[in-house]
């Protein structure tokens, strides 16, 4: 329901009964989905050249009504990234900054999921996706400069 935060969610439920007059009854259920946490940006994208320092940070701000602490962070794979969580104050309230750094040294792409363990019974885990796209280093050479040394005969 995280993508529904701040919106009204409506669902229909079909209930099967033993009543021959009403063997199935449809119930309409609706309610406002409250925001538990603000995550900015919603996911992390690390893009750049191999060997280049690539990092970005995400802000994690608990909704005042659902104040929580983050007890730890774990990576699903942990191979291509390094991360650091620090407490930080924002205009909206106290929260966290999660700094994520690329560790992949060769060209390629990857997907990682960071799990933030909270002390909340409502949402014990918050997940943040990380997408990496690492290109081969730019050597500064172009095909035109390589071909200029060739004979035109």
Coordinates of N, CA and C in Angstrom, one line a residue:
X1 N 0.8 -1.2 0.0 CA 0.0 0.0 0.0 C 0.8 1.3 0.0
X2 N 2.2 1.1 0.0 CA 3.0 2.4 0.0 C 2.8 3.3 -1.1
X3 N 2.4 2.8 -2.3 CA 2.1 3.6 -3.5 C 0.8 4.3 -3.4
X4 N 0.0 3.9 -2.4 CA -1.4 4.5 -2.2 C -1.4 5.5 -1.1
X5 N -0.3 5.8 -0.5 CA -0.2 6.7 0.6 C -0.8 8.1 0.3
X6 N -1.7 8.5 1.1 CA -2.4 9.8 0.9 C -3.6 9.7 0.0
X7 N -4.0 8.5 -0.4 CA -5.1 8.4 -1.3 C -6.1 7.5 -0.7
X8 N -7.3 7.5 -1.2 CA -8.4 6.6 -0.7 C -8.3 5.3 -1.5
X9 N -8.3 4.2 -0.8 CA -8.3 2.9 -1.5 C -9.6 2.3 -1.3
X10 N -10.2 1.8 -2.5 CA -11.5 1.1 -2.5 C -11.3 -0.3 -3.0
X11 N -11.9 -1.3 -2.3 CA -11.9 -2.7 -2.8 C -13.2 -3.3 -2.5
X12 N -13.6 -4.2 -3.4 CA -14.8 -5.0 -3.2 C -14.4 -6.4 -2.7
X13 N -15.2 -6.9 -1.8 CA -15.0 -8.3 -1.2 C -16.2 -9.1 -1.5
X14 N -16.1 -10.3 -2.0 CA -17.2 -11.2 -2.2 C -17.2 -12.2 -1.1
X15 N -18.3 -12.2 -0.4 CA -18.5 -13.1 0.8 C -19.5 -14.2 0.4
X16 N -19.1 -15.4 0.5 CA -20.0 -16.6 0.2 C -20.7 -17.0 1.4
X17 N -22.0 -17.1 1.3 CA -22.8 -17.4 2.5 C -23.6 -18.8 2.3
X18 N -24.2 -19.3 3.4 CA -25.0 -20.5 3.3 C -26.5 -20.1 3.1
X19 N -26.8 -18.8 3.0 CA -28.1 -18.3 2.8 C -28.6 -18.5 1.3
X20 N -29.6 -19.4 1.1 CA -30.0 -19.6 -0.3 C -30.6 -18.3 -1.0
X21 N -31.1 -17.4 -0.2 CA -31.6 -16.1 -0.8 C -30.4 -15.2 -1.2
X22 N -29.3 -15.3 -0.6 CA -28.1 -14.5 -0.9 C -26.8 -15.3 -0.8
X23 N -26.6 -16.2 -1.8 CA -25.4 -17.1 -1.8 C -24.1 -16.4 -1.8
X24 N -24.1 -15.1 -2.3 CA -22.9 -14.3 -2.4 C -23.3 -12.9 -2.1
X25 N -22.5 -12.2 -1.3 CA -22.8 -10.8 -1.0 C -21.5 -10.0 -1.3
X26 N -21.6 -8.9 -2.0 CA -20.4 -8.1 -2.2 C -20.4 -6.9 -1.2
X27 N -19.3 -6.8 -0.6 CA -19.1 -5.7 0.4 C -18.1 -4.8 -0.2
X28 N -18.4 -3.5 -0.1 CA -17.4 -2.4 -0.5 C -16.7 -1.9 0.7
X29 N -15.4 -1.9 0.6 CA -14.6 -1.4 1.7 C -13.7 -0.3 1.2
X30 N -13.6 0.9 1.9 CA -12.8 1.9 1.5 C -12.2 2.6 2.7
X31 N -11.0 3.2 2.5 CA -10.4 4.0 3.6 C -9.2 4.7 3.0
X32 N -8.8 5.7 3.8 CA -7.7 6.6 3.5 C -6.4 5.8 3.9
X33 N -5.4 5.7 3.0 CA -4.2 5.1 3.3 C -3.2 6.2 3.8
X34 N -2.8 6.0 5.0 CA -1.9 7.0 5.6 C -0.5 6.8 5.3
X35 N 0.3 7.9 5.2 CA 1.7 7.8 4.9 C 2.4 7.4 6.1
X36 N 3.2 6.3 6.1 CA 4.0 5.9 7.2 C 5.4 6.5 7.2
X37 N 6.0 6.7 6.0 CA 7.3 7.3 5.9 C 7.4 8.0 4.5
X38 N 8.2 9.0 4.5 CA 8.6 9.8 3.3 C 10.0 9.3 2.9
X39 N 10.1 8.8 1.7 CA 11.4 8.4 1.2 C 11.7 9.2 -0.1
X40 N 12.8 10.0 0.0 CA 13.1 10.9 -1.2 C 14.6 10.7 -1.6
X41 N 14.9 10.3 -2.8 CA 13.9 9.8 -3.8 C 13.4 8.4 -3.4
X42 N 12.4 7.9 -4.1 CA 11.8 6.7 -3.8 C 12.7 5.5 -4.0
X43 N 13.6 5.6 -5.0 CA 14.6 4.6 -5.2 C 15.9 5.2 -5.6
X44 N 17.0 4.5 -5.6 CA 18.3 5.0 -5.8 C 18.8 4.5 -7.2
X45 N 19.4 5.4 -7.9 CA 20.0 5.1 -9.2 C 21.4 5.5 -9.2
X46 N 22.3 4.6 -9.4 CA 23.8 4.9 -9.5 C 24.2 4.6 -10.9
X47 N 24.6 5.7 -11.6 CA 25.0 5.7 -13.0 C 26.3 6.4 -13.2
X48 N 27.2 5.8 -13.9 CA 28.4 6.4 -14.2 C 29.4 5.4 -14.8
X49 N 30.7 5.8 -14.8 CA 31.8 5.0 -15.4 C 32.5 4.2 -14.4
X50 N 32.9 3.0 -14.7 CA 33.7 2.2 -13.9 C 34.9 3.0 -13.4
X51 N 35.3 2.8 -12.1 CA 36.4 3.5 -11.6 C 36.1 4.9 -11.1
X52 N 34.9 5.4 -11.4 CA 34.5 6.8 -11.0 C 33.8 6.6 -9.7
X53 N 33.9 7.6 -8.8 CA 33.2 7.6 -7.5 C 31.7 7.9 -7.8
X54 N 30.8 7.0 -7.6 CA 29.4 7.1 -7.8 C 28.7 6.9 -6.5
X55 N 27.9 7.9 -6.1 CA 27.1 7.8 -4.8 C 26.0 8.7 -4.9
X56 N 25.0 8.4 -4.0 CA 23.8 9.3 -3.9 C 23.2 8.9 -2.5
X57 N 22.4 9.8 -2.1 CA 21.8 9.6 -0.8 C 20.2 9.7 -0.9
X58 N 19.6 9.1 0.1 CA 18.1 9.1 0.1 C 17.7 9.5 1.5
X59 N 16.7 10.4 1.6 CA 16.2 10.9 2.9 C 15.0 10.0 3.3
X60 N 15.1 9.6 4.6 CA 14.0 8.8 5.2 C 13.4 9.5 6.4
X61 N 12.2 9.9 6.2 CA 11.5 10.8 7.2 C 10.2 10.1 7.7
X62 N 10.2 9.7 9.0 CA 9.0 9.1 9.5 C 7.8 10.1 9.6
X63 N 6.6 9.6 9.3 CA 5.4 10.5 9.5 C 5.3 10.7 11.0
X64 N 5.0 12.0 11.4 CA 5.0 12.3 12.8 C 4.1 11.3 13.6
X65 N 3.0 10.9 13.0 CA 2.1 10.0 13.7 C 2.7 8.6 13.9
X66 N 3.7 8.2 13.1 CA 4.2 6.9 13.2 C 5.7 6.9 13.4
X67 N 6.2 7.7 14.3 CA 7.6 7.9 14.6 C 8.2 6.5 14.9
X68 N 9.4 6.3 14.3 CA 10.1 5.0 14.5 C 11.6 5.2 14.4
X69 N 12.3 4.3 14.9 CA 13.8 4.3 14.8 C 14.2 3.2 13.8
X70 N 15.3 3.4 13.1 CA 15.9 2.3 12.3 C 17.0 1.6 13.0
X71 N 16.8 0.3 13.2 CA 17.8 -0.4 14.1 C 18.9 -1.0 13.2
X72 N 18.7 -1.1 11.9 CA 19.8 -1.7 11.1 C 19.4 -1.7 9.6
X73 N 20.4 -1.9 8.8 CA 20.2 -1.9 7.3 C 21.0 -3.2 6.8
X74 N 20.3 -3.9 5.9 CA 20.9 -5.1 5.3 C 20.7 -5.0 3.8
X75 N 21.7 -5.5 3.1 CA 21.5 -5.6 1.6 C 21.2 -7.0 1.2
X76 N 20.3 -7.2 0.2 CA 19.9 -8.5 -0.3 C 21.2 -9.3 -0.7
X77 N 22.0 -8.6 -1.5 CA 23.2 -9.3 -2.0 C 24.5 -8.7 -1.4
X78 N 24.6 -7.4 -1.4 CA 25.7 -6.7 -0.7 C 27.0 -6.7 -1.5
X79 N 27.0 -7.1 -2.7 CA 28.2 -7.3 -3.5 C 28.6 -5.9 -4.2
X80 N 27.7 -5.2 -4.7 CA 28.0 -4.0 -5.5 C 27.9 -2.7 -4.9
X81 N 27.4 -2.6 -3.7 CA 27.2 -1.3 -3.0 C 27.8 -1.3 -1.6
X82 N 28.0 -0.1 -1.1 CA 28.4 0.1 0.3 C 27.4 1.2 0.8
X83 N 26.9 1.1 2.0 CA 25.9 2.1 2.5 C 26.2 2.5 3.9
X84 N 25.8 3.7 4.2 CA 26.0 4.3 5.6 C 24.7 5.0 6.0
X85 N 24.2 4.7 7.1 CA 22.9 5.3 7.6 C 23.3 6.3 8.8
X86 N 22.8 7.6 8.7 CA 23.1 8.5 9.7 C 21.8 9.2 10.1
X87 N 21.6 9.6 11.3 CA 20.5 10.4 11.8 C 20.6 11.8 11.3
X88 N 19.5 12.4 10.9 CA 19.5 13.8 10.3 C 18.2 14.5 10.6
X89 N 18.3 15.8 10.8 CA 17.1 16.6 11.1 C 16.7 17.2 9.7
X90 N 15.4 17.2 9.5 CA 14.8 17.8 8.3 C 13.7 18.8 8.7
X91 N 13.3 19.7 7.9 CA 12.2 20.7 8.3 C 10.9 19.9 8.7
X92 N 10.7 18.7 8.1 CA 9.5 17.9 8.5 C 9.7 17.2 9.8
X93 N 10.9 17.1 10.3 CA 11.1 16.3 11.5 C 12.4 15.5 11.4
X94 N 12.7 14.8 12.5 CA 13.9 14.0 12.5 C 13.8 12.7 11.7
X95 N 14.9 12.3 11.0 CA 14.9 11.2 10.2 C 16.3 10.6 10.0
X96 N 16.5 10.1 8.8 CA 17.7 9.5 8.5 C 18.2 9.9 7.1
X97 N 19.5 9.8 6.8 CA 20.0 9.9 5.5 C 20.8 8.6 5.2
X98 N 20.5 8.0 4.1 CA 21.1 6.7 3.7 C 22.0 7.0 2.5
X99 N 23.3 7.0 2.7 CA 24.3 7.2 1.7 C 24.6 5.9 1.0
X100 N 24.5 5.8 -0.3 CA 24.8 4.5 -1.0 C 25.9 4.8 -2.0
X101 N 26.9 4.0 -2.0 CA 28.1 4.1 -2.9 C 28.2 2.9 -3.8
X102 N 28.5 3.1 -5.0 CA 28.8 2.0 -6.0 C 30.2 1.4 -5.6
X103 N 30.2 0.0 -5.7 CA 31.5 -0.7 -5.5 C 31.8 -1.6 -6.7
X104 N 30.9 -1.6 -7.7 CA 31.2 -2.4 -8.9 C 32.3 -1.7 -9.7
X105 N 33.3 -2.5 -10.0 CA 34.5 -2.0 -10.7 C 34.5 -2.3 -12.2
X106 N 33.6 -3.2 -12.7 CA 33.5 -3.5 -14.1 C 32.2 -3.0 -14.7
X107 N 32.1 -2.8 -16.0 CA 30.9 -2.4 -16.6 C 29.8 -3.4 -16.4
X108 N 28.6 -2.9 -16.3 CA 27.4 -3.8 -16.1 C 26.3 -3.1 -15.3
X109 N 25.2 -3.8 -15.2 CA 24.1 -3.3 -14.4 C 23.8 -4.2 -13.2
X110 N 23.1 -3.7 -12.2 CA 22.7 -4.5 -11.1 C 21.5 -3.9 -10.4
X111 N 20.8 -4.8 -9.7 CA 19.7 -4.3 -8.8 C 19.9 -4.9 -7.4
X112 N 19.7 -4.0 -6.5 CA 19.9 -4.4 -5.1 C 18.7 -3.9 -4.3
X113 N 18.4 -4.6 -3.2 CA 17.3 -4.1 -2.3 C 17.9 -4.0 -0.9
X114 N 17.8 -2.8 -0.3 CA 18.2 -2.5 1.0 C 17.0 -2.7 1.9
X115 N 17.1 -3.4 3.0 CA 16.0 -3.6 4.0 C 16.4 -2.9 5.2
X116 N 15.6 -1.9 5.6 CA 15.8 -1.1 6.8 C 14.9 -1.7 7.9
X117 N 15.5 -2.2 9.0 CA 14.8 -2.8 10.1 C 14.4 -1.7 11.0
X118 N 13.1 -1.6 11.3 CA 12.6 -0.5 12.2 C 12.1 -1.1 13.5
X119 N 11.8 -0.3 14.5 CA 11.3 -0.7 15.7 C 9.8 -0.6 15.8
X120 N 9.2 -0.5 14.6 CA 7.7 -0.3 14.5 C 7.0 -1.7 14.3
X121 N 5.9 -1.9 15.0 CA 5.1 -3.1 14.8 C 4.3 -2.9 13.5
X122 N 4.0 -1.7 13.1 CA 3.2 -1.4 11.9 C 3.9 -1.7 10.6
X123 N 5.2 -1.4 10.6 CA 6.0 -1.7 9.4 C 7.4 -2.0 9.9
X124 N 7.7 -3.2 10.2 CA 9.0 -3.6 10.8 C 10.1 -3.5 9.8
X125 N 9.8 -3.5 8.5 CA 10.9 -3.4 7.4 C 10.4 -2.4 6.3
X126 N 11.4 -1.6 6.0 CA 11.2 -0.7 4.8 C 12.2 -1.1 3.8
X127 N 11.8 -1.2 2.5 CA 12.7 -1.6 1.5 C 12.9 -0.4 0.5
X128 N 14.2 -0.3 0.2 CA 14.6 0.7 -0.8 C 15.4 0.0 -1.9
X129 N 14.9 0.2 -3.2 CA 15.6 -0.4 -4.3 C 16.8 0.5 -4.8
X130 N 17.8 -0.2 -5.2 CA 19.0 0.4 -5.8 C 19.2 -0.1 -7.2
X131 N 19.4 0.7 -8.2 CA 19.6 0.3 -9.5 C 21.0 0.9 -9.9
X132 N 21.9 0.0 -10.4 CA 23.2 0.5 -10.8 C 23.4 0.2 -12.3
X133 N 24.0 1.2 -13.0 CA 24.3 1.0 -14.4 C 25.7 1.6 -14.6
X134 N 26.7 0.7 -14.7 CA 28.1 1.1 -14.8 C 28.6 0.9 -16.2
X135 N 29.1 2.0 -16.8 CA 29.7 1.9 -18.2 C 31.2 1.8 -18.1
X136 N 31.7 1.3 -19.3 CA 33.2 1.2 -19.4 C 33.8 2.6 -19.3
X137 N 34.9 2.7 -18.8 CA 35.6 4.1 -18.6 C 35.8 4.7 -20.0
X138 N 35.6 6.0 -20.0 CA 35.8 6.8 -21.2 C 37.3 7.0 -21.3
X139 N 37.9 6.5 -22.4 CA 39.3 6.6 -22.6 C 39.7 7.8 -23.3
X140 N 38.8 8.5 -23.8 CA 39.1 9.8 -24.5 C 39.4 9.6 -26.0
X141 N 39.5 8.3 -26.4 CA 39.8 8.0 -27.8 C 38.6 7.9 -28.6
X142 N 38.6 8.3 -29.8 CA 37.5 8.1 -30.7 C 37.9 7.4 -32.0
X143 N 37.0 6.8 -32.7 CA 37.3 6.1 -33.9 C 38.0 7.0 -34.9
X144 N 37.6 8.3 -35.0 CA 38.1 9.2 -35.9 C 39.6 9.4 -35.7
X145 N 40.1 9.5 -34.5 CA 41.5 9.7 -34.2 C 42.3 8.5 -34.4
X146 N 41.7 7.3 -34.2 CA 42.4 6.1 -34.5 C 42.6 5.9 -36.0
X147 N 41.5 6.3 -36.8 CA 41.6 6.1 -38.2 C 42.5 7.2 -38.9
X148 N 42.8 8.3 -38.2 CA 43.6 9.3 -38.9 C 45.0 8.9 -39.1
X149 N 45.5 7.9 -38.4 CA 46.8 7.4 -38.6 C 46.9 6.4 -39.8
X150 N 45.8 6.0 -40.4 CA 45.8 5.0 -41.5 C 46.0 5.7 -42.8
X151 N 46.6 5.0 -43.7 CA 46.8 5.5 -45.1 C 45.5 5.6 -45.8
X152 N 45.4 6.6 -46.7 CA 44.1 6.7 -47.5 C 44.3 6.1 -48.9
X153 N 45.3 5.3 -49.1 CA 45.5 4.8 -50.4 C 44.6 3.6 -50.7

